[in-house]
Tab-separated table of C-alpha atoms in Angstrom:
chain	number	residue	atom	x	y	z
A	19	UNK	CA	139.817	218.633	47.630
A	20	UNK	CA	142.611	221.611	46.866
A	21	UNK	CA	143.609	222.080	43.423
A	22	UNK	CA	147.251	220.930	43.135
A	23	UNK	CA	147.198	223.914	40.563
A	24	UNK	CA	145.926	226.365	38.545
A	25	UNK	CA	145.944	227.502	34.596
A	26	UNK	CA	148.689	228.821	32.850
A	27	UNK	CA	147.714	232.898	32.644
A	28	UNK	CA	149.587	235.286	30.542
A	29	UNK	CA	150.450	238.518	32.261
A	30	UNK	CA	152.523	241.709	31.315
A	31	UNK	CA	154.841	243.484	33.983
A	32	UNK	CA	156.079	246.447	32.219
A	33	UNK	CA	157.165	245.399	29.264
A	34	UNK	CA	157.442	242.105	30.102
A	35	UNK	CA	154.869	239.914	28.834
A	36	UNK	CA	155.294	236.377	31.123
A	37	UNK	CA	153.393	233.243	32.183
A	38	UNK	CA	151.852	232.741	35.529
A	39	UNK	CA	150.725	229.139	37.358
A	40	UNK	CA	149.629	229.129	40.942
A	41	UNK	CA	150.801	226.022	43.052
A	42	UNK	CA	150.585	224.721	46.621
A	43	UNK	CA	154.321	225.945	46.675
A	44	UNK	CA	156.186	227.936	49.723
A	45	UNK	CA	157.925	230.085	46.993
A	46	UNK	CA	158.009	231.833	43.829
A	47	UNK	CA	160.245	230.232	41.210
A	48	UNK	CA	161.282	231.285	37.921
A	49	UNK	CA	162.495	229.745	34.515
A	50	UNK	CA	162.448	230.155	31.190
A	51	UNK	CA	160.128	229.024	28.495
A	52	UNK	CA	162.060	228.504	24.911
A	53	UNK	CA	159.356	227.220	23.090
A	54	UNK	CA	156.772	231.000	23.705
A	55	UNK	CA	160.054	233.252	24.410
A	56	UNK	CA	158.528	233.891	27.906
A	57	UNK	CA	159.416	233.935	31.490
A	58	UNK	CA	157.549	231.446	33.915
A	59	UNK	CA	156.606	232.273	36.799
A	60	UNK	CA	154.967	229.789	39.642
A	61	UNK	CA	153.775	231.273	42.526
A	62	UNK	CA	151.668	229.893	45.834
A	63	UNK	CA	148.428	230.276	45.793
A	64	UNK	CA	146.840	234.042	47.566
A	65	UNK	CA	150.351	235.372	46.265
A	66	UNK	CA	149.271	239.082	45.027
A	67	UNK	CA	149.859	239.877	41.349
A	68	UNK	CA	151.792	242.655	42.690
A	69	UNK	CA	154.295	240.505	44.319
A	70	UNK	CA	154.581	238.696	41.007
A	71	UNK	CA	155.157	241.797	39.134
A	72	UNK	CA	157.808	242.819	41.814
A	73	UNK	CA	159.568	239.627	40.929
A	74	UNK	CA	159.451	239.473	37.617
A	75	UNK	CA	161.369	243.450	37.814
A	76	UNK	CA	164.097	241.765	40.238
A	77	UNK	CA	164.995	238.951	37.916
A	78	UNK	CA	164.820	241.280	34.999
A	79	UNK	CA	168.370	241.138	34.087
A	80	UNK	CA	168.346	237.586	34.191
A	81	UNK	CA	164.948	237.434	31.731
A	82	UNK	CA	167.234	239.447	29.712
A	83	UNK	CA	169.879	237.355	29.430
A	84	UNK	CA	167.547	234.381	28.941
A	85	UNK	CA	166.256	236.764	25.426
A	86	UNK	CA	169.556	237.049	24.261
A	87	UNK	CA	170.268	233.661	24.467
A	88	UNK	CA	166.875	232.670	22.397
A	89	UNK	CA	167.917	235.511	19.942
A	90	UNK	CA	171.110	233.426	18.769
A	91	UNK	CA	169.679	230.288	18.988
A	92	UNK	CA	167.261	231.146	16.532
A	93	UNK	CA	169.919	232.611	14.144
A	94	UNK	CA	172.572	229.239	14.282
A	95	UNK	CA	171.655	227.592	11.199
A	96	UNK	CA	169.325	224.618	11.682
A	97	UNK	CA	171.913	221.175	11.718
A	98	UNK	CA	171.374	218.823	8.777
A	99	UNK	CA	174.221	216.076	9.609
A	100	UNK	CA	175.372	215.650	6.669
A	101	UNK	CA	179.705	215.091	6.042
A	102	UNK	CA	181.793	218.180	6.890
A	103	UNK	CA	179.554	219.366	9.637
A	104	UNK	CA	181.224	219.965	12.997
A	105	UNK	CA	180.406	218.123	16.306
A	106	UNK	CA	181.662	218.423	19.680
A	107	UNK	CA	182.388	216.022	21.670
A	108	UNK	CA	183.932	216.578	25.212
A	109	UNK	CA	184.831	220.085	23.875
A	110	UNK	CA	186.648	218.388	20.966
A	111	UNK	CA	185.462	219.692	17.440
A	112	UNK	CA	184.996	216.456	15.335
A	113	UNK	CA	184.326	217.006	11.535
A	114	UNK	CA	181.162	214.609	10.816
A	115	UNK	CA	181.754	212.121	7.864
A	116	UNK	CA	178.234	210.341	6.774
A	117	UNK	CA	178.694	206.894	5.626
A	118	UNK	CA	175.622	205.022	3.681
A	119	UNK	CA	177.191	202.437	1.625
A	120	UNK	CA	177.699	198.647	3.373
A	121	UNK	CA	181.081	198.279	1.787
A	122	UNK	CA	182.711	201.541	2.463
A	123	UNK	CA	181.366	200.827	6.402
A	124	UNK	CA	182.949	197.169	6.014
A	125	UNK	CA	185.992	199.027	5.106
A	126	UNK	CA	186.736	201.914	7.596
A	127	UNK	CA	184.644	200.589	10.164
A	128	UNK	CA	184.709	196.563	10.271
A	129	UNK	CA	181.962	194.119	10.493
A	130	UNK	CA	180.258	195.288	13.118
A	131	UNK	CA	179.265	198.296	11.781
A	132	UNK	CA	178.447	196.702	8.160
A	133	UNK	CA	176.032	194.442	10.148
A	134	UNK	CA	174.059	197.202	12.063
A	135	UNK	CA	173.568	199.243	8.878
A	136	UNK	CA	171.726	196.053	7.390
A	137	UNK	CA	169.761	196.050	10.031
A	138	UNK	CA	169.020	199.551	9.371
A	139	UNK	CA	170.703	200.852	12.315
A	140	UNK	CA	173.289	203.502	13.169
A	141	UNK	CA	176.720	203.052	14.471
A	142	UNK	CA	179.197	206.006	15.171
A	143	UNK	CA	183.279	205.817	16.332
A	144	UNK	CA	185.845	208.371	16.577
A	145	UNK	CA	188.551	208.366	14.303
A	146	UNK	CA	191.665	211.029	15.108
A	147	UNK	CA	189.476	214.266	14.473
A	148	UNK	CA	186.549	212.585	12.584
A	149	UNK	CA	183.293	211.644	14.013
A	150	UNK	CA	182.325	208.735	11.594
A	151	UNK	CA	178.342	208.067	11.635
A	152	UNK	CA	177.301	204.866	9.423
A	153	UNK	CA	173.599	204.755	8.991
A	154	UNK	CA	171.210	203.828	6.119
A	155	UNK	CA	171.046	206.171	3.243
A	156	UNK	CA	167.112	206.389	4.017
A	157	UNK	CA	167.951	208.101	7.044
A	158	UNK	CA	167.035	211.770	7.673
A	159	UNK	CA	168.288	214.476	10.022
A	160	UNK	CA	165.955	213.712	12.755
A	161	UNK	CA	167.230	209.502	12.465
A	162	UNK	CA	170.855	210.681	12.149
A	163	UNK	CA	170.608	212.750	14.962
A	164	UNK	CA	169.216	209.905	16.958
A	165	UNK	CA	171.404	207.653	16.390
A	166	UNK	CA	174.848	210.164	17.523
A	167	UNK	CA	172.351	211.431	20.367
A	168	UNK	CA	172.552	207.430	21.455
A	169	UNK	CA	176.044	207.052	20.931
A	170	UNK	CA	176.437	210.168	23.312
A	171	UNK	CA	174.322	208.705	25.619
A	172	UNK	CA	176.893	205.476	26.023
A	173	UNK	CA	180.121	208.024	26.370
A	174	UNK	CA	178.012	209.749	29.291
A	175	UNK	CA	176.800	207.434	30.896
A	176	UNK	CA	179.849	205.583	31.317
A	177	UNK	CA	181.788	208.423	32.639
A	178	UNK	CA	178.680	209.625	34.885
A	179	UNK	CA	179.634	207.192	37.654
A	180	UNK	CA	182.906	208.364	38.261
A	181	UNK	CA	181.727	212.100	38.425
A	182	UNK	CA	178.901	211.250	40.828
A	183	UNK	CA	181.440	209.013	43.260
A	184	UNK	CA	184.022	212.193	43.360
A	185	UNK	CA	181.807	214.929	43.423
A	186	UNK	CA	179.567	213.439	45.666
A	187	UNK	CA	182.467	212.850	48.258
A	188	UNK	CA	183.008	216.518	47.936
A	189	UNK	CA	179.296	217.478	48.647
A	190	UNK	CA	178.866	215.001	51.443
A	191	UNK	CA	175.731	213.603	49.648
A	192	UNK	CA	175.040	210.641	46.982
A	193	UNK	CA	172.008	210.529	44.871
A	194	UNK	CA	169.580	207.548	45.193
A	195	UNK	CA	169.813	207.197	41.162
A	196	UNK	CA	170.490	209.037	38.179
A	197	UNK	CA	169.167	209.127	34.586
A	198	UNK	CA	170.414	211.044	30.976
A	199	UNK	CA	168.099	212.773	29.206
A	200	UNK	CA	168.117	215.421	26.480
A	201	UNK	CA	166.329	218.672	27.398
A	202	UNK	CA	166.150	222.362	26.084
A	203	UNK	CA	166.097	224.484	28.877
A	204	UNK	CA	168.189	222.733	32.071
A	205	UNK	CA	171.211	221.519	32.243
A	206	UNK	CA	170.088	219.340	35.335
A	207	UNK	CA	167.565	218.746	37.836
A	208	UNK	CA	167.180	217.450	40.929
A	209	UNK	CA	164.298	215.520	42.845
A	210	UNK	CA	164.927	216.272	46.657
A	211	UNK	CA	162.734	214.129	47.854
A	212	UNK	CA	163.797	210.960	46.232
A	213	UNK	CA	167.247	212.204	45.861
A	214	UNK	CA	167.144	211.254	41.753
A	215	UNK	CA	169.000	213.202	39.645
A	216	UNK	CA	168.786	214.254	35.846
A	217	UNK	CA	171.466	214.940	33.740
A	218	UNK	CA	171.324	216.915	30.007
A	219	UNK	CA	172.424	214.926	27.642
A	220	UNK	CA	173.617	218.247	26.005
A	221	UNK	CA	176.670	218.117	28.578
A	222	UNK	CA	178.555	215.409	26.196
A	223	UNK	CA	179.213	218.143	23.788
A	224	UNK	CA	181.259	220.355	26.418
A	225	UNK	CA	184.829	219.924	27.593
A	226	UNK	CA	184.446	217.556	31.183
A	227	UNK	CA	184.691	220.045	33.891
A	228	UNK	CA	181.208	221.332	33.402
A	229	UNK	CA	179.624	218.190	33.799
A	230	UNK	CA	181.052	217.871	37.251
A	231	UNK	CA	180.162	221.346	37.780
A	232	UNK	CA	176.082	220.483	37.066
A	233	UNK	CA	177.089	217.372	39.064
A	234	UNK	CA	177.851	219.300	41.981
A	235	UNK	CA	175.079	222.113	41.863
A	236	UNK	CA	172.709	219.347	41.649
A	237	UNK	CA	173.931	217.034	44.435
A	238	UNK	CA	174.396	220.176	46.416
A	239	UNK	CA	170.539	220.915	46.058
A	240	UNK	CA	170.392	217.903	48.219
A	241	UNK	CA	171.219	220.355	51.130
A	242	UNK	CA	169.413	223.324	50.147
A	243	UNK	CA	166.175	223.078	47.758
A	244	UNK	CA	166.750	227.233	46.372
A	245	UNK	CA	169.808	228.882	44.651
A	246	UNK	CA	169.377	231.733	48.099
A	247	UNK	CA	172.816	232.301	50.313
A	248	UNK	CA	172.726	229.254	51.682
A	249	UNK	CA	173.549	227.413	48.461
A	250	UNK	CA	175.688	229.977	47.395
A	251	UNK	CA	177.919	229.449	49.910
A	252	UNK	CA	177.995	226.057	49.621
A	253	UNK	CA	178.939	226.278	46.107
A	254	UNK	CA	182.050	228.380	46.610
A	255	UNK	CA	183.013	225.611	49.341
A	256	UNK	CA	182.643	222.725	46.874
A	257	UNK	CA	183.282	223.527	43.492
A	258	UNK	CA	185.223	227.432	44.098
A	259	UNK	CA	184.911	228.355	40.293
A	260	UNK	CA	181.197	227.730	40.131
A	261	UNK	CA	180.688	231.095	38.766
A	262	UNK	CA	183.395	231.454	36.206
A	263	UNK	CA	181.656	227.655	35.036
A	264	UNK	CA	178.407	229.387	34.975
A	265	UNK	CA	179.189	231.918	33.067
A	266	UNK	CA	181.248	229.942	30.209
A	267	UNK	CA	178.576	226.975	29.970
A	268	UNK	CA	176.316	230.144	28.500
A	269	UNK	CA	178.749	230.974	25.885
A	270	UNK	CA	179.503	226.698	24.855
A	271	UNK	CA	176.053	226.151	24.703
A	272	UNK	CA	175.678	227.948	21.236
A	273	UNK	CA	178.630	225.581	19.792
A	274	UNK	CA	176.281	222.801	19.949
């Protein structure tokens, strides 16, 4: 039986120090891993390390960029949730206001709200500029940040099927299903065999037009599996200011 794959090696190209899997792949691919501050790299199997190394020198702007990035990351202060905080929300900055007491909730927020907190729930609304979370006072920043990360989950996903309807009349194709899901490193992938698509959850935080942007590179890997010429030219067709989106979604993506 053929091994699907093989062990994650380090490597060093220069002075690039990456990761390297062999899989019963076509292609060389490349992405980013946040967590050990390395390039990935998976190649087919019998692919020469020189190859590799070639690669890894073409794409070295790109691993660059991908450094940077990390870099100020690491530097944005580490997000308590606590009141006077800022959130964005659709590219709107909302100033976060922390509620913990039943009657204050009853009061700016109605029953509804007073009844989840006793069941030791959250419940956030939007009010003018505000971005009101009520939760129990027990909670900590990993529970608060749940419960706004579920409340962005709702606005998403109820604005997701509009986005795939128009942007998939655009591509010419329609995915067989789509799920939300928080992740680190993509802003969305695509399964081209089964047509199912992932979306960041991290796009609720940007203004609207980059979610049909991912939208629309996504769908459009439904007619070519690479980001080669082919793609490329497929992107300027359907959404024209692809680049300029790529380009600014960088730049957002520390806001958040």
């Amino acid at each position: 039986m053929r091994r699907r794959q093989s062990e994650v090696e380090a490597h060093r190209a220069g002075e690039i120090e990456y990761l390297l899997q062999y899989k019963r792949i076509r292609r060389m691919y490349l992405r980013f891993k946040m967590a050990e501050a390395k390039p990935f790299v998976t190649a087919p199997f019998g692919m020469p390390l020189s190859d590799v190394e070639q690669f890894i020198f073409r794409n070295l702007e790109w691993i660059k960029k991908q450094r940077r990035r990390q870099e100020r990351l690491a530097l944005r202060p580490a997000r308590q949730y606590l009141s006077g905080e800022t959130v964005y929300v659709w590219g709107a900055a909302y100033e976060l206001l922390v509620l913990t007491d039943t009657e204050m909730v009853r009061h700016l927020c109605g029953l509804q709200a007073a009844a989840q907190l006793q069941r030791g729930r959250a419940f956030v609304r939007t009010d003018h500029l505000k971005l009101i979370l009520a939760c129990p006072a027990s909670f900590d920043a990993a529970q608060r940040e749940q419960g706004l990360d579920q409340w962005l989950r709702q606005q998403v996903e109820a604005f997701l099927p509009v986005i795939f309807q128009g942007c998939g009349s655009i591509v010419g194709k329609r995915e067989s299903s789509w799920y939300v899901r928080k992740m680190k490193t993509r802003w969305g992938t695509c399964n081209i065999k089964t047509g199912r698509i992932c979306i960041n959850l991290t796009l609720g935080h940007l203004p609207p037009e980059f979610l049909s942007y991912i939208v629309t590179h996504e769908l459009t890997h439904l007619w070519e599996k690479g980001h080669g010429e082919k793609f490329k030219a497929r992107m300027n067709l359907y959404y024209p200011q692809w680049k300029e989106r790529r380009k600014e979604i960088m730049k957002l993506s520390y806001m958040i």
